[in-house]
Coordinates of C-alpha atoms in Angstrom, one line a residue:
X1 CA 58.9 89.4 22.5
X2 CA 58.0 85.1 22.1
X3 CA 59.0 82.8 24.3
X4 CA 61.6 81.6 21.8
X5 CA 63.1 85.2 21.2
X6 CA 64.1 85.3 25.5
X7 CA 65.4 82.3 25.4
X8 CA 67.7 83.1 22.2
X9 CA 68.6 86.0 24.2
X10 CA 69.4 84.9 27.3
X11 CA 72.0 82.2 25.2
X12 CA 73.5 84.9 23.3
X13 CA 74.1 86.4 26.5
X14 CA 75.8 83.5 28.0
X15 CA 78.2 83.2 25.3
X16 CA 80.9 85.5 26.3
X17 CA 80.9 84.9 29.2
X18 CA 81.8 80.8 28.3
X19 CA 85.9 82.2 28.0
X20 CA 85.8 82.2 31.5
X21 CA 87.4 79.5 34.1
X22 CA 84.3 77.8 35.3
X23 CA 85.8 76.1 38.3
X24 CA 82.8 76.8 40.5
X25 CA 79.9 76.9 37.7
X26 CA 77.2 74.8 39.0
X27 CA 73.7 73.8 37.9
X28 CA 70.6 72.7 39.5
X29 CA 67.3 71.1 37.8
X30 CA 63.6 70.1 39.3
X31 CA 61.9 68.0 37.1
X32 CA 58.2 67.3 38.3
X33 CA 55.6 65.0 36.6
X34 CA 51.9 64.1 37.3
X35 CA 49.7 62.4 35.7
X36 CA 45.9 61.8 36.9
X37 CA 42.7 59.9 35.7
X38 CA 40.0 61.9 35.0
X39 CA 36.1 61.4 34.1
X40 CA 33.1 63.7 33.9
X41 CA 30.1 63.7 32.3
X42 CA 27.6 67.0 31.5
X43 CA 24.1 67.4 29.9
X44 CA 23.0 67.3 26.3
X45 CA 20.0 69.5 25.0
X46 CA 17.0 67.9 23.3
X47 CA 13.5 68.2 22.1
X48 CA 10.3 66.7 22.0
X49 CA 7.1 67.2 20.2
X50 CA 4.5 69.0 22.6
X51 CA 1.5 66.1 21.8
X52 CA 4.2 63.7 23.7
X53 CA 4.8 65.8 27.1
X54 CA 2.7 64.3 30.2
X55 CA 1.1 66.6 32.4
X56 CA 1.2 65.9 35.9
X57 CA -1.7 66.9 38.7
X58 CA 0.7 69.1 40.2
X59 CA 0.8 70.8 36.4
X60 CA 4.6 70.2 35.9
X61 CA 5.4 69.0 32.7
X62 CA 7.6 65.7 32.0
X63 CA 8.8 63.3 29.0
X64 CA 7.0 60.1 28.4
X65 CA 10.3 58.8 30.6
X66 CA 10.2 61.6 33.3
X67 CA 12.5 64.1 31.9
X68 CA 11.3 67.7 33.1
X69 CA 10.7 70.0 30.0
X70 CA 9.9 73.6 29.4
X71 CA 7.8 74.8 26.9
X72 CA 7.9 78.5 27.0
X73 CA 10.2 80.4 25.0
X74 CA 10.9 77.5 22.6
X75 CA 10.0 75.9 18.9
X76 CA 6.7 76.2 18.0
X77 CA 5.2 72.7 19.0
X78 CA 8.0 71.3 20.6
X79 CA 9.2 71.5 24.0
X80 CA 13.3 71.2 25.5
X81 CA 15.0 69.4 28.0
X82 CA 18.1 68.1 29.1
X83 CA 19.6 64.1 29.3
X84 CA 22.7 62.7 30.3
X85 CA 25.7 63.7 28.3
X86 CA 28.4 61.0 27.6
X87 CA 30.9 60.1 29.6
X88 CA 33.7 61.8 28.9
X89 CA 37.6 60.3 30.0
X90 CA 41.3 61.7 29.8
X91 CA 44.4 61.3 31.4
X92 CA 45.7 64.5 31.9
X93 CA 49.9 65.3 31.5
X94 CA 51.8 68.2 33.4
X95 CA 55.6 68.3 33.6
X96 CA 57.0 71.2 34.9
X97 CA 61.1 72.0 34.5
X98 CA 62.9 74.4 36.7
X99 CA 66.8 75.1 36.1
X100 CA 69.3 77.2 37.2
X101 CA 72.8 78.0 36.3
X102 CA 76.1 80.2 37.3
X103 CA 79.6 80.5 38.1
X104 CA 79.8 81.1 34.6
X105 CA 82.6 83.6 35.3
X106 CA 80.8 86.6 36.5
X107 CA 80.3 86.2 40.4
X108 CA 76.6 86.6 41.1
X109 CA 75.6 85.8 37.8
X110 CA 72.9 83.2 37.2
X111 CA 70.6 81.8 34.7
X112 CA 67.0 80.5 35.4
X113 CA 64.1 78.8 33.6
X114 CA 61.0 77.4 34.5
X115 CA 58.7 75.7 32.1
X116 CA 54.9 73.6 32.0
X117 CA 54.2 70.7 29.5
X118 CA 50.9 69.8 29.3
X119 CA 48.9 67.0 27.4
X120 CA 46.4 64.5 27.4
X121 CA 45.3 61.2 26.3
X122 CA 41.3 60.1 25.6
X123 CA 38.9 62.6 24.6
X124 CA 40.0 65.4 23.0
X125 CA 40.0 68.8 25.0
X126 CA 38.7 66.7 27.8
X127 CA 40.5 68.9 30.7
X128 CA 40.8 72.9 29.4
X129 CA 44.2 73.2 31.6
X130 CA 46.1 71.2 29.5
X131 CA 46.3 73.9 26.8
X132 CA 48.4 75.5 25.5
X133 CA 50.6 72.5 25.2
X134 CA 54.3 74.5 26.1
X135 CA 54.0 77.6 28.6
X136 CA 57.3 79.4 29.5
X137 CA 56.8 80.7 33.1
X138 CA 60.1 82.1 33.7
X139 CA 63.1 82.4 31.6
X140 CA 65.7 85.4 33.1
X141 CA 69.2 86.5 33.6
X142 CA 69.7 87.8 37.6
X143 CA 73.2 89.4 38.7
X144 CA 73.0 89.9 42.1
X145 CA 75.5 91.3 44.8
X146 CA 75.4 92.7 48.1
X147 CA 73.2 95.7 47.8
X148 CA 71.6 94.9 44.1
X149 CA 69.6 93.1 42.1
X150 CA 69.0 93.0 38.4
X151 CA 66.9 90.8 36.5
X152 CA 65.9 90.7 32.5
X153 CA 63.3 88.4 31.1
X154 CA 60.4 86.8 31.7
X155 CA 59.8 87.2 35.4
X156 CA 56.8 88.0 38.0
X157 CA 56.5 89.7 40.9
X158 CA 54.4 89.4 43.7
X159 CA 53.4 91.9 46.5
X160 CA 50.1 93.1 48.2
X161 CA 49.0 94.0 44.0
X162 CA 48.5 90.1 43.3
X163 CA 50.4 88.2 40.9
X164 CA 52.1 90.2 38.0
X165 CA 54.6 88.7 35.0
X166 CA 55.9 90.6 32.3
X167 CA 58.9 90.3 29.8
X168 CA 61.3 93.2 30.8
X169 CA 63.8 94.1 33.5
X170 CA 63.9 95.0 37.3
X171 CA 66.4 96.3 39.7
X172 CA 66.4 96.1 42.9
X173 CA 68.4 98.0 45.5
X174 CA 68.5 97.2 49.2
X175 CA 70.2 98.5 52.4
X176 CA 70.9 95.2 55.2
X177 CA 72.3 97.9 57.7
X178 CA 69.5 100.5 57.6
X179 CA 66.7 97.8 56.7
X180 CA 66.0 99.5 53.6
X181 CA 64.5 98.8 49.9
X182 CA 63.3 98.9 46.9
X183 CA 62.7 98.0 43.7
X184 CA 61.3 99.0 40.0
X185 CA 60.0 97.0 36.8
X186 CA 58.8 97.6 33.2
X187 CA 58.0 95.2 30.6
X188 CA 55.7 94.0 28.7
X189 CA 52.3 92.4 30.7
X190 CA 51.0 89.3 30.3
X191 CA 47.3 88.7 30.8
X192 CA 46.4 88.7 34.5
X193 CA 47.4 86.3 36.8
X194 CA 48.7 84.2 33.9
X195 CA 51.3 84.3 31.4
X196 CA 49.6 84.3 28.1
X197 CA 49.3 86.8 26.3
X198 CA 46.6 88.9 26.2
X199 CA 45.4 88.2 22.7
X200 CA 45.3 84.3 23.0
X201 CA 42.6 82.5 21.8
X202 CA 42.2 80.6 25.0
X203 CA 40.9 83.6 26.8
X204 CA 38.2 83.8 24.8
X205 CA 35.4 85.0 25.0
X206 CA 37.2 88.7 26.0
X207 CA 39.3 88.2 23.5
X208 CA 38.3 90.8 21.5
X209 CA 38.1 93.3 23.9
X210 CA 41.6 92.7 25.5
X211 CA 44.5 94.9 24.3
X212 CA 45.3 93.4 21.0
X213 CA 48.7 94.4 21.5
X214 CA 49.8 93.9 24.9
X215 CA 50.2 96.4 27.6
X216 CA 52.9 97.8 29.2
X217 CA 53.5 96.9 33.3
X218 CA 55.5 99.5 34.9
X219 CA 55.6 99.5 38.8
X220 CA 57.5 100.3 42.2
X221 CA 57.7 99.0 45.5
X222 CA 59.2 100.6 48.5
X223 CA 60.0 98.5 52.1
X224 CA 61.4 99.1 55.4
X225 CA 61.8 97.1 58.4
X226 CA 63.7 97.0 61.7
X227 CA 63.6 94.8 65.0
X228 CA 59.7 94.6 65.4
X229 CA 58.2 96.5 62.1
X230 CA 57.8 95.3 58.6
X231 CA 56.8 97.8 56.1
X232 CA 56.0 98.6 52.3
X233 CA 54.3 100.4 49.3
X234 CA 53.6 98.9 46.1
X235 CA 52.6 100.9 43.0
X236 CA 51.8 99.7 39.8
X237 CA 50.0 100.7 36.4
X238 CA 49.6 98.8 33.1
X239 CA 49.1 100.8 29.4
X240 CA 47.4 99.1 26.3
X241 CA 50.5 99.3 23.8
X242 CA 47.4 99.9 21.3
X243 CA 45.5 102.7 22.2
X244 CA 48.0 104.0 25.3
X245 CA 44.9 104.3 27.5
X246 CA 45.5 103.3 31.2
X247 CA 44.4 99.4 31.8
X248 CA 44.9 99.9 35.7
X249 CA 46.3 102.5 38.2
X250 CA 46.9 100.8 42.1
X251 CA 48.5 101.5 45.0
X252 CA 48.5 99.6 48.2
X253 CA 50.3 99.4 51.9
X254 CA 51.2 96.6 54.4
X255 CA 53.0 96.2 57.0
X256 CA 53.5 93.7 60.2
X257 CA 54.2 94.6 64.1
X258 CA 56.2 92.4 66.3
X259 CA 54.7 93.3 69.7
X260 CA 56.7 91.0 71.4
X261 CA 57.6 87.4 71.5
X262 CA 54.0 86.3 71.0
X263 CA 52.2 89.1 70.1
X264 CA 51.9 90.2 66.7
X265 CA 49.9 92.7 64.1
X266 CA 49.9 92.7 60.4
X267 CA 47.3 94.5 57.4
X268 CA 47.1 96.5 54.4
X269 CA 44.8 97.8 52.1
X270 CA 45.0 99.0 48.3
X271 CA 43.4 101.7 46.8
X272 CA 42.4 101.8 42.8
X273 CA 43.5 104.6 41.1
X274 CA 41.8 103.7 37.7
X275 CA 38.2 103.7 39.3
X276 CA 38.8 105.6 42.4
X277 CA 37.7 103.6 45.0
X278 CA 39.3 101.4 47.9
X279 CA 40.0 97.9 46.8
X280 CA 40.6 95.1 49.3
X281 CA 42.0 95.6 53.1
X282 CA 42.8 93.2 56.1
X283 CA 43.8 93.6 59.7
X284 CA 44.8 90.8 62.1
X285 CA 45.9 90.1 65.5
X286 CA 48.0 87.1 66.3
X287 CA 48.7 85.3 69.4
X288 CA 51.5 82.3 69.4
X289 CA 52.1 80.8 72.4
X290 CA 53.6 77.5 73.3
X291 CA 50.3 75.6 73.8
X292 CA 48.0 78.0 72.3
X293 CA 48.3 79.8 69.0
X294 CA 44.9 82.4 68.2
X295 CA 44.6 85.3 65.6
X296 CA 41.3 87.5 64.9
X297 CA 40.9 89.9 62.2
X298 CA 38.7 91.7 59.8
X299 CA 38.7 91.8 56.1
X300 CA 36.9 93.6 53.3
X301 CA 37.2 92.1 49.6
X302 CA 36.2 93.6 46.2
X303 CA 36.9 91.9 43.2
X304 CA 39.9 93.8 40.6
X305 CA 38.9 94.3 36.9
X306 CA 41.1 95.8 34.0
X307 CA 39.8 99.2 32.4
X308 CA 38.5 97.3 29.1
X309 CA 36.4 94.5 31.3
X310 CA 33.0 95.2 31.3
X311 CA 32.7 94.3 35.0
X312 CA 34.2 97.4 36.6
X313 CA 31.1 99.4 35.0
X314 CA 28.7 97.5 37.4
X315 CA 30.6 98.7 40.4
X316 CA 31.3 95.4 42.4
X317 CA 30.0 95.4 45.6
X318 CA 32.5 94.0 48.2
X319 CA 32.2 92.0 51.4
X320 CA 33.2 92.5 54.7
X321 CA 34.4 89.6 57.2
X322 CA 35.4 89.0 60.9
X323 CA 36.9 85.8 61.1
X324 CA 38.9 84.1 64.3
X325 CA 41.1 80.8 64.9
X326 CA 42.0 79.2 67.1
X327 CA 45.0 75.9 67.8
X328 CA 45.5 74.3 71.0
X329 CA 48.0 71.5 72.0
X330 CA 46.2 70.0 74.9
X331 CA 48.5 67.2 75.2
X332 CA 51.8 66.0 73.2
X333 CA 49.8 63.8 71.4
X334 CA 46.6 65.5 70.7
X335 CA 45.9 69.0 68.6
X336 CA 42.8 70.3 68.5
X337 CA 41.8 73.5 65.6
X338 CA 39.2 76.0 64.6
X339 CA 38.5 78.8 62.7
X340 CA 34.8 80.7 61.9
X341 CA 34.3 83.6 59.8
X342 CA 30.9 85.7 59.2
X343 CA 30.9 87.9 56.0
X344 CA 27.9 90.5 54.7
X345 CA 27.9 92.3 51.7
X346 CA 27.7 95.9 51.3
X347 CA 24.3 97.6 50.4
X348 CA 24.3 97.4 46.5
X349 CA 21.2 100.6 46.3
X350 CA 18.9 97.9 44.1
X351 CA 15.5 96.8 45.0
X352 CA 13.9 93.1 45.0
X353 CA 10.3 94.0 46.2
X354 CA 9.3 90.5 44.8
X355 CA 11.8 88.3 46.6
X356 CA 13.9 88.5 49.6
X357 CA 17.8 88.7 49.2
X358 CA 20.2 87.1 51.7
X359 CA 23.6 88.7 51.7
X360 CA 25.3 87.2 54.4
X361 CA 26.7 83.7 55.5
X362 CA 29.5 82.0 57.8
X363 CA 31.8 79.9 57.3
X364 CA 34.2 77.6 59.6
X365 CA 36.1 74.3 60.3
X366 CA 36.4 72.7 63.1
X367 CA 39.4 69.7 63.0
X368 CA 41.7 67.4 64.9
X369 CA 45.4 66.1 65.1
X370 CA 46.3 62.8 67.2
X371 CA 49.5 61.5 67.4
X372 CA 48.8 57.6 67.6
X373 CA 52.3 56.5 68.1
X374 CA 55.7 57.3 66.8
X375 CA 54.8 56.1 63.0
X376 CA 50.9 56.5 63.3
X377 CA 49.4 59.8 62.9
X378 CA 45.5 60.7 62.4
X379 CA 43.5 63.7 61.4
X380 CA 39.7 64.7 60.8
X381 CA 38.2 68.0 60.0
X382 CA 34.3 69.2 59.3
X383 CA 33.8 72.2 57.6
X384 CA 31.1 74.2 57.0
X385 CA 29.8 76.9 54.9
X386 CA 26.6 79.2 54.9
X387 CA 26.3 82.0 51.9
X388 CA 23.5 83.5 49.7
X389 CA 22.2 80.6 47.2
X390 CA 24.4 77.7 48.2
X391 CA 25.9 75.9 51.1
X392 CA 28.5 72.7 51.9
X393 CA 29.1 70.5 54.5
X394 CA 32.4 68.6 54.2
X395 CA 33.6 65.9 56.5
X396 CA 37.1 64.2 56.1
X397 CA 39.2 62.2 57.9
X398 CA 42.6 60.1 57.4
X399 CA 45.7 58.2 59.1
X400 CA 48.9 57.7 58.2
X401 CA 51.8 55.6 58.6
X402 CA 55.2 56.6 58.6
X403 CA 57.9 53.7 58.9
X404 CA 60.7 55.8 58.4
X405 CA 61.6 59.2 56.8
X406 CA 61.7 58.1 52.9
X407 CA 58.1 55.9 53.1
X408 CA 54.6 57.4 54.2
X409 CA 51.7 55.4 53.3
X410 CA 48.4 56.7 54.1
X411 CA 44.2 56.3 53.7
X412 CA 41.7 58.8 53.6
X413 CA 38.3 59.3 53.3
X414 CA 35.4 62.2 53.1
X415 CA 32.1 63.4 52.2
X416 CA 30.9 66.8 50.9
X417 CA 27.3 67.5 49.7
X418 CA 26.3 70.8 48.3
X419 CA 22.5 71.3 48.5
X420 CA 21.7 74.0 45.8
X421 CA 19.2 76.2 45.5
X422 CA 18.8 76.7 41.5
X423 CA 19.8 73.4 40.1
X424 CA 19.6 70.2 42.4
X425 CA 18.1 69.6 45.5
X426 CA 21.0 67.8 46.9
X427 CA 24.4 67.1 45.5
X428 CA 27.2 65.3 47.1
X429 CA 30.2 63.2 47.0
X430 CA 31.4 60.5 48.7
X431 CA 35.0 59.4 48.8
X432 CA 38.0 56.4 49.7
X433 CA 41.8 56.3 49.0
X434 CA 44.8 55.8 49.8
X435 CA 48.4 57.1 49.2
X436 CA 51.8 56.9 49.3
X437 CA 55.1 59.0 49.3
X438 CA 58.4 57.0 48.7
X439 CA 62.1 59.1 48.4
X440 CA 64.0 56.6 46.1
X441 CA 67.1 58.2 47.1
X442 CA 68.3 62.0 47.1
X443 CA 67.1 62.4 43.7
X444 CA 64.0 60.9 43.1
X445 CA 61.1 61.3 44.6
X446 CA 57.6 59.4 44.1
X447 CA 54.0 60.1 44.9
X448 CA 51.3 57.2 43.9
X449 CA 47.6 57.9 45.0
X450 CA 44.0 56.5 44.3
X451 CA 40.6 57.2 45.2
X452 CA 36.9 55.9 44.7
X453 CA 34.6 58.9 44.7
X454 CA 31.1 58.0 44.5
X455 CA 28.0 61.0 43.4
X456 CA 25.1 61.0 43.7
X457 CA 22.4 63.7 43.4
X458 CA 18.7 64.1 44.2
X459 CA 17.2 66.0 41.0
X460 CA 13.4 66.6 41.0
X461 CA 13.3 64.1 37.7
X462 CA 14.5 61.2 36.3
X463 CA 17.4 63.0 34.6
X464 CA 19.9 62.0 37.5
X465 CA 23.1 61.0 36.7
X466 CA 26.4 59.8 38.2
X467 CA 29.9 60.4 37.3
X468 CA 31.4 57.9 40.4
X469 CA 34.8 57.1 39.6
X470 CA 37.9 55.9 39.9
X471 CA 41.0 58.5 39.9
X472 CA 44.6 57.1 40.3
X473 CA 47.2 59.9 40.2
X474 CA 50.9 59.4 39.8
X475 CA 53.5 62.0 40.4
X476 CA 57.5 62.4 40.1
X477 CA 60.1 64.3 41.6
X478 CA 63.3 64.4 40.0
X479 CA 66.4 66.6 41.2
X480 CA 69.7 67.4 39.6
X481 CA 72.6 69.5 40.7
X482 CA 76.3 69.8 40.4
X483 CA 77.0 70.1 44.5
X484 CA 78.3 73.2 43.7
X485 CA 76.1 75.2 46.0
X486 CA 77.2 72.6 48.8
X487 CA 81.3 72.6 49.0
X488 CA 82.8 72.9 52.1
X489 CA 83.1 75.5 54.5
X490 CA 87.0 76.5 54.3
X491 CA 89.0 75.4 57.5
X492 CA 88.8 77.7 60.5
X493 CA 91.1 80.1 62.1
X494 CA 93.1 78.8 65.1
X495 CA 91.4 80.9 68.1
X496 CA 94.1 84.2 69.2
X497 CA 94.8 84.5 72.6
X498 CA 93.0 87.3 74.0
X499 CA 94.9 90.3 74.4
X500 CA 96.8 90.9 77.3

């Protein structure tokens, strides 16, 4: 069913219930806006006769200008390379609307909608997120009592399985007393972890090998919890509504120990049932103390692909980690954090006899909180990271000033360089800002930011190119609401006198 379809729905089913006395309907709306500066600039192919190419003593090949060129594989008598594409500018749009509505007669009845507007100005289909123009996110009718739950429409759900929206109905049932729950869904999927459909156009180029029309989500959770346990089960499988052959089978489990006041465990894992294999799993320990707060844990990740990708037939290797962290206050004033992590891959039964394969790497971040004075507050991080083929080194730092609750100005600056192992020798980045937050009054809210980032990047020829620039960023808050949610508590009893 369209976008336009649910929300027909959804007012046909509010119709009724308009006969009503709606003495406590109330309404809330969000209304967020940004809009940013934006500048890139790529590479453009060329050619050039082979009688022009200079040979170095080294025997590289260049352009009469510098410009590396390869001559293998290519035109008869010519040989390619790449220049500096143009620049290319935008100013990128996103609104984003979120309403809600009841006391429309039916006690626990509400209404809810939550939509993106995109858009640009400059060079057409400068930024790719800005299409398609008008998303509907959410758009659903929930009753909801004591012990239920009901929703119809576009919704999502999220759990242990990742992000999942569909166009259908769940229920949800729940016992407070016993710490009991669960809940179950079916509908119509969108594509994953988005809510397009799964024939768009925009998610070319698997277009054509994506259900062409739709699949069917279906799924279950299960949950339990008391005094010092949290636990749940999650299953979930998705049809293609063309060929009704399974586009994913999973399962998974998680749960969290309170082992304590400061001691606590939480993990899971989920199993795919489509492939037959175990997907990702985590375990961690946490410590929170008053000064000191520490976790340590272990991870494994593999990547999740639908039945009709092409990527599940290669078997994706996954990676293990052990990471730790660490947060000390050693003083009111001054906060010191950490965390590291060291990841491997598993063995992927190939053999590179020619060249020598890294699969392992570390990463961590080692950063700083001071408290200057009441208003004045600082911060600086460094983070590295160490993996096969690439690495970054990222450096920032900032302080801000807060003169009172509705105004916080602030500056920052940073570095990060990336030195790459296929295509440059060193890349990096170098920025300056500032920024500021200012609450107009209870309803408004306004976020103005700009920053200088300067790039540069060491090539081995004279196709180097910059895209410094200058990014300003403005962003809106606006909030609606009837109050309705916020009457008063009725008047209290007069205390009894004990019995006697």
């Amino acid at each position: 069913m369209s976008s336009t379809r649910w929300v027909t729905a959804l007012g046909i089913v509010a119709l009724p219930l308009s006969v009503h006395p709606l003495a406590a309907q109330g309404y809330s709306l969000r209304f967020d806006m940004q809009a940013q500066t934006y500048a890139y600039r790529g590479v453009t192919a060329d050619s050039v006769g082979m009688a022009s190419v200079v040979t170095a003593p080294d025997g590289s090949q260049t352009t009469a200008d510098g410009k590396a060129v390869t001559c293998i594989g290519t035109t008869p008598g010519y040989c390619d390379f790449f220049s500096a594409g143009s620049r290319i500018q935008a100013v990128p749009l996103v609104a984003r609307i979120n309403g809600n509505l009841w006391g429309l007669g039916v006690p626990g009845l509400r209404f809810h909608v939550d939509g993106r507007i995109a858009g640009q100005a400059g060079d057409r289909d400068a930024v790719a997120g800005t299409t398609p123009g008008f998303q509907l996110l959410e758009a659903l009718a929930e009753y909801s009592r004591d012990w239920l739950v009901g929703r119809l429409g576009r919704q999502a759900v999220t759990g242990r399985l990742g992000y999942t929206t569909f166009d259908g109905g769940l229920v949800e049932v729940r016992n407070a007393a016993r710490g009991l729950g669960g809940s179950a869904y079916l509908g119509r999927g969108t594509a994953q972890s988005t809510f397009l459909q799964p024939g768009n156009p925009i998610l070319n180029p698997l277009g054509n090998w994506q259900p062409s029309r739709g699949k069917t989500v279906a799924g279950a959770d299960l949950s339990w919890s008391n005094s010092w346990l949290d636990a749940r089960a999650d299953y979930q499988r998705e049809v293609d509504n063309d060929t009704r052959n399974f586009v994913s089978e999973r399962v998974a489990l998680s749960g969290n120990a309170r082992l304590g006041r400061q001691w606590s465990v939480s993990g899971g894992a989920d199993y795919d049932l489509s492939y037959d294999w175990w997907g990702s799993a985590d375990l961690t320990v946490r410590y929170a103390g008053r000064t000191i707060n520490a976790s340590g844990g272990v991870r494994r990740y593999r990547p999740f692909f639908d039945l009709w990708s092409i990527w599940g037939a290669f078997s994706p290797t996954p990676y293990n980690a052990a990471n730790g962290a660490l947060s000390i206050q050693i003083s009111p004033r001054l906060e010191v954090r950490g965390n590291l992590e060291y990841f491997w891959y598993g063995n992927t039964a190939t053999e590179t006899p020619l060249v020598v394969v890294v699969d392992n790497g570390w990463r961590g971040t080692l950063a700083a909180g001071y408290r200057l004075g009441p208003q004045w507050t600082a911060d600086a991080s460094a983070e590295f990271d160490r993996g096969p083929g690439a690495a970054a080194n990222d450096l920032q730092g900032g302080v801000r000033w807060t003169p009172r609750s509705a105004l916080s100005l602030g500056t920052h600056l940073g570095t990060l360089s990336r030195p790459l192992e296929f295509r440059y020798n060193s890349a990096g980045v170098f920025w300056i800002g500032v920024e500021g937050s200012y609450r107009a009054s209870p309803r408004l809210t306004l976020n103005l930011s700009g920053d200088w980032l300067h790039d540069r990047q060491n090539e081995p020829d004279l196709i180097a190119f910059s895209w410094s620039q200058l990014r300003l960023s403005l962003q809106a808050t606006w909030f609606l609401n009837s109050r309705a949610d916020m009457e008063p508590l009725p008047r209290g009893l007069p205390r009894r006198p004990p019995p006697q």
